Tab-separated table of C-alpha atoms and ligand atoms in Angstrom:
chain	number	residue	atom	x	y	z
R	9	MET	CA	95.395	118.229	84.687
R	10	LYS	CA	93.162	119.715	87.219
R	11	PHE	CA	89.967	117.372	87.926
R	12	ASN	CA	87.240	118.931	86.224
R	13	THR	CA	89.174	118.609	83.182
R	14	LYS	CA	90.010	114.735	83.949
R	15	VAL	CA	86.597	113.816	84.294
R	16	ILE	CA	86.035	114.769	80.712
R	17	HIS	CA	89.907	113.978	79.241
R	18	GLY	CA	91.369	111.623	81.352
R	19	GLY	CA	93.179	108.872	79.979
R	20	GLN	CA	90.902	109.458	76.633
R	21	GLU	CA	92.176	109.229	73.134
R	22	LEU	CA	90.042	110.390	70.153
R	23	ASP	CA	88.752	106.986	68.433
R	24	PRO	CA	91.597	106.115	65.756
R	25	ALA	CA	88.926	105.220	62.922
R	26	TYR	CA	86.824	108.030	62.641
R	27	GLY	CA	87.795	110.653	65.554
R	28	SER	CA	84.636	110.013	67.255
R	29	VAL	CA	84.733	112.329	70.293
R	30	MET	CA	82.981	109.797	72.311
R	31	GLN	CA	84.350	106.699	72.728
R	32	PRO	CA	82.501	104.354	70.571
R	33	ILE	CA	80.635	100.722	72.037
R	34	TYR	CA	82.728	97.734	70.220
R	35	GLN	CA	80.254	95.327	70.623
R	36	THR	CA	82.121	92.623	69.543
R	37	THR	CA	83.532	89.430	71.255
R	38	THR	CA	86.483	88.345	68.788
R	39	TYR	CA	89.049	90.355	66.465
R	40	ALA	CA	90.110	89.144	63.179
R	41	GLN	CA	93.876	88.250	62.982
R	42	THR	CA	96.490	88.771	59.821
R	43	THR	CA	98.261	85.352	61.285
R	44	PRO	CA	97.662	83.648	64.232
R	45	GLY	CA	98.605	85.848	67.284
R	46	GLY	CA	98.957	89.153	64.836
R	47	HIS	CA	96.306	91.626	66.289
R	48	LYS	CA	96.302	95.043	67.486
R	49	GLY	CA	96.211	94.229	71.072
R	50	TYR	CA	92.555	92.939	70.965
R	51	ALA	CA	91.959	89.459	70.606
R	52	TYR	CA	89.080	88.206	72.723
R	53	SER	CA	86.488	90.551	74.970
R	54	ARG	CA	86.613	89.126	78.198
R	55	SER	CA	90.511	89.832	78.215
R	56	HIS	CA	90.265	93.317	76.405
R	57	ASN	CA	88.010	95.414	74.781
R	58	PRO	CA	88.479	99.256	73.405
R	59	THR	CA	85.235	100.590	74.991
R	60	ARG	CA	85.998	98.897	78.759
R	61	ASN	CA	89.603	99.900	78.376
R	62	ALA	CA	88.589	103.785	78.100
R	63	LEU	CA	86.517	103.601	80.882
R	64	GLU	CA	89.372	101.774	83.089
R	65	ASN	CA	92.081	104.557	81.762
R	66	ALA	CA	89.329	107.658	82.579
R	67	LEU	CA	88.799	106.073	85.886
R	68	ALA	CA	92.608	105.242	86.948
R	69	SER	CA	93.015	109.009	85.440
R	70	LEU	CA	90.732	110.147	88.064
R	71	GLU	CA	91.521	108.161	91.158
R	72	ASN	CA	95.318	109.367	90.558
R	73	GLY	CA	95.897	105.382	89.671
R	74	ASN	CA	98.058	103.566	86.956
R	75	TYR	CA	95.510	100.940	86.448
R	76	GLY	CA	91.695	100.167	86.254
R	77	LEU	CA	89.671	97.086	85.955
R	78	ALA	CA	85.876	97.323	85.144
R	79	PHE	CA	83.872	94.693	86.360
R	80	GLY	CA	80.081	93.593	85.762
R	81	SER	CA	79.328	94.951	89.420
R	82	GLY	CA	80.538	96.663	92.456
R	83	LEU	CA	80.422	93.054	94.145
R	84	ALA	CA	82.317	91.757	91.143
R	85	ALA	CA	85.476	94.028	91.793
R	86	ILE	CA	85.460	93.222	95.535
R	87	ASP	CA	85.267	89.399	94.973
R	88	ALA	CA	88.091	90.017	93.077
R	89	VAL	CA	90.261	91.774	95.695
R	90	LEU	CA	89.342	88.679	98.123
R	91	LYS	CA	90.553	86.553	95.431
R	92	LEU	CA	93.922	87.625	96.224
R	93	LEU	CA	93.894	85.563	99.182
R	94	LYS	CA	94.310	82.107	100.156
R	95	PRO	CA	92.865	79.878	102.857
R	96	GLY	CA	94.379	81.191	106.056
R	97	ASP	CA	94.371	84.717	105.444
R	98	GLU	CA	92.571	87.271	107.338
R	99	VAL	CA	90.658	90.680	106.865
R	100	VAL	CA	90.015	93.651	108.927
R	101	SER	CA	87.271	95.257	107.813
R	102	THR	CA	85.184	98.332	108.510
R	103	ASN	CA	81.895	97.026	110.235
R	104	ASP	CA	79.312	99.342	109.436
R	105	LEU	CA	79.774	98.123	105.820
R	106	TYR	CA	77.370	97.808	103.095
R	107	GLY	CA	75.401	94.809	103.506
R	108	GLY	CA	76.116	92.910	100.241
R	109	THR	CA	79.992	93.171	101.019
R	110	TYR	CA	79.293	91.676	104.215
R	111	ARG	CA	77.361	89.177	103.292
R	112	LEU	CA	80.362	87.982	100.600
R	113	PHE	CA	82.864	87.881	103.048
R	114	THR	CA	80.810	86.031	105.699
R	115	GLN	CA	78.936	83.623	103.609
R	116	ILE	CA	81.046	82.943	100.598
R	117	PHE	CA	84.704	83.548	101.434
R	118	GLU	CA	84.592	82.563	104.797
R	119	LYS	CA	83.411	79.288	103.608
R	120	PHE	CA	86.885	79.369	101.896
R	121	GLY	CA	89.068	79.622	104.954
R	122	ILE	CA	89.449	83.371	105.049
R	123	LYS	CA	88.890	85.082	108.554
R	124	PHE	CA	87.532	88.166	108.908
R	125	HIS	CA	87.511	90.960	112.235
R	126	PHE	CA	84.745	93.577	111.792
R	127	VAL	CA	85.871	96.850	113.878
R	128	GLY	CA	84.794	100.194	114.603
R	129	MET	CA	87.290	102.203	112.642
R	130	GLU	CA	86.533	105.750	113.605
R	131	ASP	CA	89.725	105.484	115.814
R	132	ALA	CA	92.218	104.015	113.893
R	133	ARG	CA	94.894	102.870	116.703
R	134	ASP	CA	91.879	100.448	117.440
R	135	ILE	CA	92.986	98.426	114.088
R	136	GLY	CA	96.467	97.606	114.816
R	137	SER	CA	94.928	95.064	117.765
R	138	TYR	CA	93.398	93.064	115.056
R	139	ILE	CA	96.365	92.316	113.066
R	140	ASN	CA	98.486	89.352	113.303
R	141	GLU	CA	100.844	87.318	110.872
R	142	ASN	CA	98.146	85.749	108.771
R	143	THR	CA	96.557	89.268	107.996
R	144	LYS	CA	96.883	90.599	104.192
R	145	LEU	CA	93.810	92.752	103.834
R	146	ILE	CA	92.691	96.257	105.361
R	147	TRP	CA	89.152	96.804	104.027
R	148	VAL	CA	87.712	100.655	104.565
R	149	GLU	CA	84.547	102.281	103.688
R	150	THR	CA	83.989	105.732	104.408
R	151	PRO	CA	81.744	107.457	104.642
R	152	THR	CA	80.041	104.540	105.917
R	153	ASN	CA	76.484	103.345	105.305
R	154	PRO	CA	73.790	104.695	106.837
R	155	MET	CA	75.221	106.016	109.963
R	156	MET	CA	78.142	108.401	107.915
R	157	HIS	CA	81.000	107.409	110.293
R	158	ILE	CA	84.297	108.686	108.596
R	159	ILE	CA	87.193	106.697	108.791
R	160	ASP	CA	90.848	108.001	108.391
R	161	ILE	CA	92.554	106.594	105.254
R	162	LYS	CA	95.602	108.491	105.834
R	163	ALA	CA	96.293	106.847	109.441
R	164	THR	CA	95.164	103.398	108.090
R	165	ALA	CA	97.334	103.562	105.269
R	166	LYS	CA	100.015	104.266	107.914
R	167	ILE	CA	99.172	101.084	109.776
R	168	ALA	CA	99.161	99.024	106.959
R	169	LYS	CA	102.123	100.136	105.637
R	170	ASN	CA	104.053	99.082	109.197
R	171	HIS	CA	102.566	95.439	109.145
R	172	ASP	CA	103.190	95.248	105.333
R	173	VAL	CA	99.070	94.360	104.918
R	174	LEU	CA	97.138	95.879	101.831
R	175	LEU	CA	94.903	98.537	102.131
R	176	ALA	CA	91.491	98.722	99.950
R	177	VAL	CA	89.159	101.331	100.354
R	178	ASP	CA	85.460	101.549	99.006
R	179	ASN	CA	85.013	105.014	97.706
R	180	THR	CA	81.370	104.511	96.259
R	181	PHE	CA	80.155	107.003	98.548
R	182	ALA	CA	82.609	109.833	98.562
R	183	THR	CA	83.891	109.386	94.626
R	184	PRO	CA	87.131	110.242	93.560
R	185	TYR	CA	85.649	114.049	93.169
R	186	LEU	CA	85.418	114.275	97.026
R	187	GLN	CA	88.386	112.264	97.919
R	188	GLN	CA	91.260	110.108	96.698
R	189	PRO	CA	92.477	107.136	98.447
R	190	LEU	CA	95.347	106.545	96.305
R	191	SER	CA	96.852	109.963	97.197
R	192	LEU	CA	96.523	109.084	100.869
R	193	GLY	CA	98.485	105.756	100.878
R	194	ALA	CA	95.931	103.277	100.080
R	195	ASP	CA	96.701	100.297	97.229
R	196	ILE	CA	93.476	99.750	95.963
R	197	VAL	CA	90.381	102.052	95.586
R	198	MET	CA	87.230	100.214	94.841
R	199	HIS	CA	83.735	101.792	93.143
R	200	SER	CA	80.106	100.491	92.792
R	201	ALA	CA	80.125	102.462	89.449
R	202	THR	CA	76.462	101.794	89.573
R	203	LYS	CA	75.788	104.878	92.187
R	204	TYR	CA	77.310	108.004	91.704
R	205	LEU	CA	80.294	107.544	88.723
R	206	GLY	CA	77.453	106.356	86.516
R	207	GLY	CA	75.015	108.874	88.081
R	208	HIS	CA	71.618	108.056	86.326
R	209	SER	CA	70.769	104.702	87.771
R	210	ASP	CA	70.718	103.055	84.539
R	211	VAL	CA	73.767	101.135	84.936
R	212	VAL	CA	75.095	98.284	87.329
R	213	LEU	CA	79.101	97.898	86.955
R	214	GLY	CA	82.272	98.157	89.311
R	215	ALA	CA	85.720	99.149	89.533
R	216	LEU	CA	89.298	98.790	90.952
R	217	VAL	CA	92.152	101.212	90.612
R	218	VAL	CA	95.753	100.794	92.154
R	219	LYS	CA	99.203	102.405	91.283
R	220	ASP	CA	101.317	99.055	91.644
R	221	LYS	CA	102.354	97.280	88.357
R	222	VAL	CA	102.577	94.126	90.140
R	223	LEU	CA	99.194	94.421	91.831
R	224	ALA	CA	97.253	95.620	88.436
R	225	ASP	CA	99.004	92.368	86.795
R	226	LYS	CA	97.589	90.043	89.604
R	227	LEU	CA	94.223	91.593	89.490
R	228	TYR	CA	94.058	91.403	85.805
R	229	PHE	CA	94.776	87.983	86.009
R	230	ILE	CA	91.769	87.772	88.603
R	231	GLN	CA	89.797	89.413	86.095
R	232	ASN	CA	90.127	87.529	83.307
R	233	ALA	CA	90.327	84.305	84.528
R	234	SER	CA	87.570	84.803	86.665
R	235	GLY	CA	85.542	86.270	84.209
R	236	ALA	CA	83.208	88.861	85.693
R	237	ILE	CA	83.888	91.638	83.478
R	238	CYS	CA	81.264	94.597	82.502
R	239	GLY	CA	80.011	94.486	78.523
R	240	PRO	CA	80.931	97.492	76.232
R	241	GLN	CA	77.250	98.964	76.503
R	242	ASP	CA	77.471	99.146	80.162
R	243	SER	CA	81.411	100.593	80.120
R	244	PHE	CA	80.071	103.550	77.377
R	245	LEU	CA	77.571	104.875	80.005
R	246	VAL	CA	79.801	104.832	82.718
R	247	LEU	CA	82.207	106.770	80.802
R	248	ARG	CA	79.354	109.310	79.597
R	249	GLY	CA	78.086	109.589	83.366
R	250	ILE	CA	81.291	110.529	85.000
R	251	LYS	CA	81.724	113.205	82.388
R	252	THR	CA	79.367	115.548	84.419
R	253	LEU	CA	80.485	113.771	87.956
R	254	HIS	CA	81.890	117.012	89.158
R	255	VAL	CA	78.972	119.349	88.380
R	256	ARG	CA	76.632	116.518	89.630
R	257	MET	CA	78.732	116.259	92.841
R	258	GLN	CA	78.959	119.818	93.327
R	259	ARG	CA	74.952	119.770	93.296
R	260	HIS	CA	74.438	116.583	95.569
R	261	CYS	CA	76.560	118.473	98.217
R	262	GLU	CA	74.869	121.706	98.260
R	263	ASN	CA	71.851	119.981	98.415
R	264	ALA	CA	72.974	117.627	101.459
R	265	LYS	CA	74.019	120.638	103.186
R	266	THR	CA	70.898	122.654	102.727
R	267	ILE	CA	68.920	119.514	103.948
R	268	ALA	CA	70.610	118.807	106.735
R	269	THR	CA	70.757	122.166	108.203
R	270	TYR	CA	66.831	122.075	107.901
R	271	LEU	CA	66.295	118.540	109.226
R	272	LEU	CA	68.517	119.749	112.377
R	273	LYS	CA	65.926	122.379	113.230
R	274	HIS	CA	62.979	120.029	112.790
R	275	PRO	CA	61.055	119.664	115.905
R	276	LYS	CA	59.943	116.165	114.862
R	277	VAL	CA	63.850	115.073	114.015
R	278	GLU	CA	66.021	113.570	116.757
R	279	ASN	CA	69.281	113.091	115.222
R	280	VAL	CA	70.887	114.260	111.951
R	281	TYR	CA	74.074	112.250	110.899
R	282	TRP	CA	76.183	114.111	108.096
R	283	PRO	CA	79.697	114.551	108.527
R	284	GLY	CA	79.614	118.442	107.714
R	285	PHE	CA	78.200	119.357	111.301
R	286	GLU	CA	81.202	120.268	113.501
R	287	ASN	CA	79.606	118.661	116.335
R	288	HIS	CA	79.732	115.218	114.079
R	289	PRO	CA	82.752	113.023	115.825
R	290	ASN	CA	84.708	112.416	112.991
R	291	HIS	CA	84.358	115.851	111.531
R	292	LEU	CA	87.754	117.153	111.652
R	293	ILE	CA	88.975	113.942	109.354
R	294	ALA	CA	86.557	114.522	106.859
R	295	LYS	CA	87.395	117.902	106.722
R	296	GLU	CA	91.051	116.972	105.845
R	297	GLN	CA	90.236	113.978	103.684
R	298	MET	CA	87.367	115.131	101.450
R	299	LYS	CA	86.872	118.360	99.396
R	300	ASP	CA	83.294	118.509	100.592
R	301	PHE	CA	80.823	116.153	102.727
R	302	GLY	CA	78.878	114.530	100.298
R	303	GLY	CA	75.092	113.574	99.398
R	304	MET	CA	74.565	110.796	101.784
R	305	LEU	CA	72.486	111.677	104.895
R	306	SER	CA	70.782	109.999	107.506
R	307	PHE	CA	68.132	111.157	110.364
R	308	SER	CA	65.806	109.556	113.026
R	309	THR	CA	62.290	111.038	114.272
R	310	LYS	CA	61.912	111.627	117.764
R	311	GLY	CA	59.777	108.733	119.785
R	312	ASN	CA	61.631	106.278	117.646
R	313	ASN	CA	58.255	105.072	116.186
R	314	TYR	CA	59.022	102.408	113.375
R	315	ASP	CA	55.400	103.187	112.243
R	316	GLU	CA	55.852	106.611	112.113
R	317	ALA	CA	59.176	106.398	109.735
R	318	ILE	CA	57.108	104.415	107.782
R	319	LYS	CA	54.631	106.767	107.355
R	320	VAL	CA	57.133	109.798	106.615
R	321	ILE	CA	58.634	107.968	104.035
R	322	GLU	CA	55.515	106.839	102.131
R	323	LYS	CA	54.556	110.225	102.219
R	324	LEU	CA	57.340	111.501	100.440
R	325	LYS	CA	56.964	112.472	96.743
R	326	VAL	CA	59.787	113.947	95.266
R	327	PHE	CA	62.141	111.689	96.880
R	328	THR	CA	61.764	108.093	95.593
R	329	LEU	CA	61.468	105.267	97.939
R	330	ALA	CA	64.011	102.904	96.939
R	331	GLU	CA	67.057	100.922	97.474
R	332	SER	CA	70.177	102.191	95.736
R	333	LEU	CA	71.629	105.851	95.400
R	334	GLY	CA	73.744	108.062	94.078
R	335	GLY	CA	71.795	109.031	91.042
R	336	VAL	CA	70.767	112.371	89.894
R	337	GLU	CA	67.018	111.587	91.830
R	338	SER	CA	66.808	111.806	95.121
R	339	LEU	CA	65.990	108.789	97.095
R	340	ALA	CA	64.579	107.430	100.357
R	341	GLY	CA	65.389	104.368	102.412
R	342	HIS	CA	64.335	103.165	105.588
R	343	PRO	CA	67.714	100.865	106.638
R	344	ALA	CA	65.647	98.768	109.912
R	345	SER	CA	62.972	97.598	107.105
R	346	MET	CA	65.008	97.520	103.875
R	347	THR	CA	69.075	97.216	103.644
R	348	HIS	CA	69.584	96.275	107.343
R	349	ALA	CA	66.294	94.057	107.989
R	350	SER	CA	68.035	90.642	108.099
R	351	VAL	CA	70.229	92.336	111.207
R	352	PRO	CA	68.077	91.582	114.692
R	353	LYS	CA	67.151	94.545	115.818
R	354	GLU	CA	69.090	94.562	118.878
R	355	GLU	CA	72.559	94.340	116.889
R	356	ARG	CA	71.264	97.026	114.606
R	357	GLU	CA	69.975	99.531	117.352
R	358	LYS	CA	73.981	99.021	118.611
R	359	THR	CA	75.234	100.664	115.679
R	360	GLY	CA	72.662	103.299	115.656
R	361	ILE	CA	70.376	102.066	113.043
R	362	VAL	CA	67.026	102.580	115.108
R	363	ASP	CA	63.839	102.141	113.927
R	364	SER	CA	62.760	105.547	113.158
R	365	LEU	CA	66.306	106.221	111.000
R	366	ILE	CA	65.721	107.213	107.446
R	367	ARG	CA	68.636	107.240	104.708
R	368	LEU	CA	68.461	109.898	101.921
R	369	SER	CA	70.167	110.042	98.427
R	370	VAL	CA	69.976	113.817	98.059
R	371	GLY	CA	69.678	114.267	94.522
R	372	ILE	CA	70.392	117.185	92.364
R	373	GLU	CA	66.795	118.838	91.834
R	374	ASP	CA	65.859	122.090	93.084
R	375	GLU	CA	66.595	122.293	96.645
R	376	ALA	CA	63.061	124.323	97.440
R	377	ASP	CA	61.362	121.476	96.191
R	378	LEU	CA	63.375	118.930	98.066
R	379	LEU	CA	62.751	121.200	101.105
R	380	ALA	CA	59.340	121.206	100.454
R	381	ASP	CA	58.419	117.139	100.202
R	382	LEU	CA	60.227	116.679	103.541
R	383	GLU	CA	58.075	119.352	104.972
R	384	GLN	CA	54.552	118.219	103.652
R	385	ALA	CA	55.982	114.691	104.718
R	386	LEU	CA	57.363	115.542	108.107
R	387	GLY	CA	54.166	117.630	108.780
D	404	LIG	C1	76.386	99.478	96.288
D	404	LIG	C2	77.484	99.289	96.912
D	404	LIG	C3	78.139	98.115	96.599
D	404	LIG	C4	77.805	96.805	95.711
D	404	LIG	O1	77.753	97.385	94.216
D	404	LIG	P1	76.885	96.793	93.214
D	404	LIG	O2	77.249	97.493	92.118
D	404	LIG	O3	75.745	96.811	93.757
D	404	LIG	O4	77.332	95.448	93.283
D	404	LIG	C5	79.325	98.180	96.920
D	404	LIG	N1	79.845	99.381	98.322
D	404	LIG	C6	79.291	100.384	98.333
D	404	LIG	C7	79.306	101.393	99.335
D	404	LIG	C8	77.550	100.631	97.886
D	404	LIG	O5	76.775	101.330	98.043
């Protein structure tokens, strides 16, 4: 099945009860048994729920995996992966990481004796020197947030295999429409389905997809034992969202390209960070491992003035000033005062997050309206 068919039919079966085309919302905690243990595979909804299972199968299909696991949020999904580890284990992670992931690693799991190395991974060869006999996991996010670095998944997977270490990729920004990490050699794909997979800014949900049965069993044990599952209503919303993933992503990519090209020529703009530019340092890797360049971009204004950037962002009307990303509506954020406010200015600027940096999640509105909005805000 081709990807654009999979988003609608992948892993899906018609409901056996009435043949409903859309998976019903099984809003139930428990299931009647004819004799103790005599049930149809469903005993209690923390363990299994038909609506959640339908979503898990759909996600497995989209990511070219065999097993999907859905959680109450993206962070709950990451939490489940980290629970594969034990005290003394070490993790090598992308340094330009989603803030919530960084917080989970450093403020929760470090307490339990897990050691993290945060590494610039734009050159995959740099990863090897951080691996020792205690290393159990490499955690990669690509494209990164908000600097849009690209990490070579295939090269990283080779390093992981050589050292017998698991490779997990946070595929939230790219989605399986643009890149499929399992096919590039990763062991685990993670999603904040809150973003593009849900796509309508109306649900918080997370997911993991793997190929290997032994790994799937371990993660399923954690999902059930720790219990951070998502409910059937939320599973339904994401299942509905992904049915339009391919058409939404196509438009997100087209609009982002138009806006990146426009901003690059704007006299008030200093830098534009978008992996589609030929002079982006990781452009060739992006071109190789992604189908297109995504709907996210960042830019800085000339003079690097904090107040001026705030003024620009406040003047935007079609773009909404808000956290999050990946919905049909365009959003704008100011990393220095929002997502990265807790990082000291000096540390921030080292990674490129200057005071005038603005991050855009480009939506699927008409591009003329988006351009006009940026024009008046920058003017
Ligand atoms: C939002 C996000 C997360 C966390 O997901 P939640 O659903 O908010 O818990 C993790 N990684 C990335 C890249 C994200 O954008």
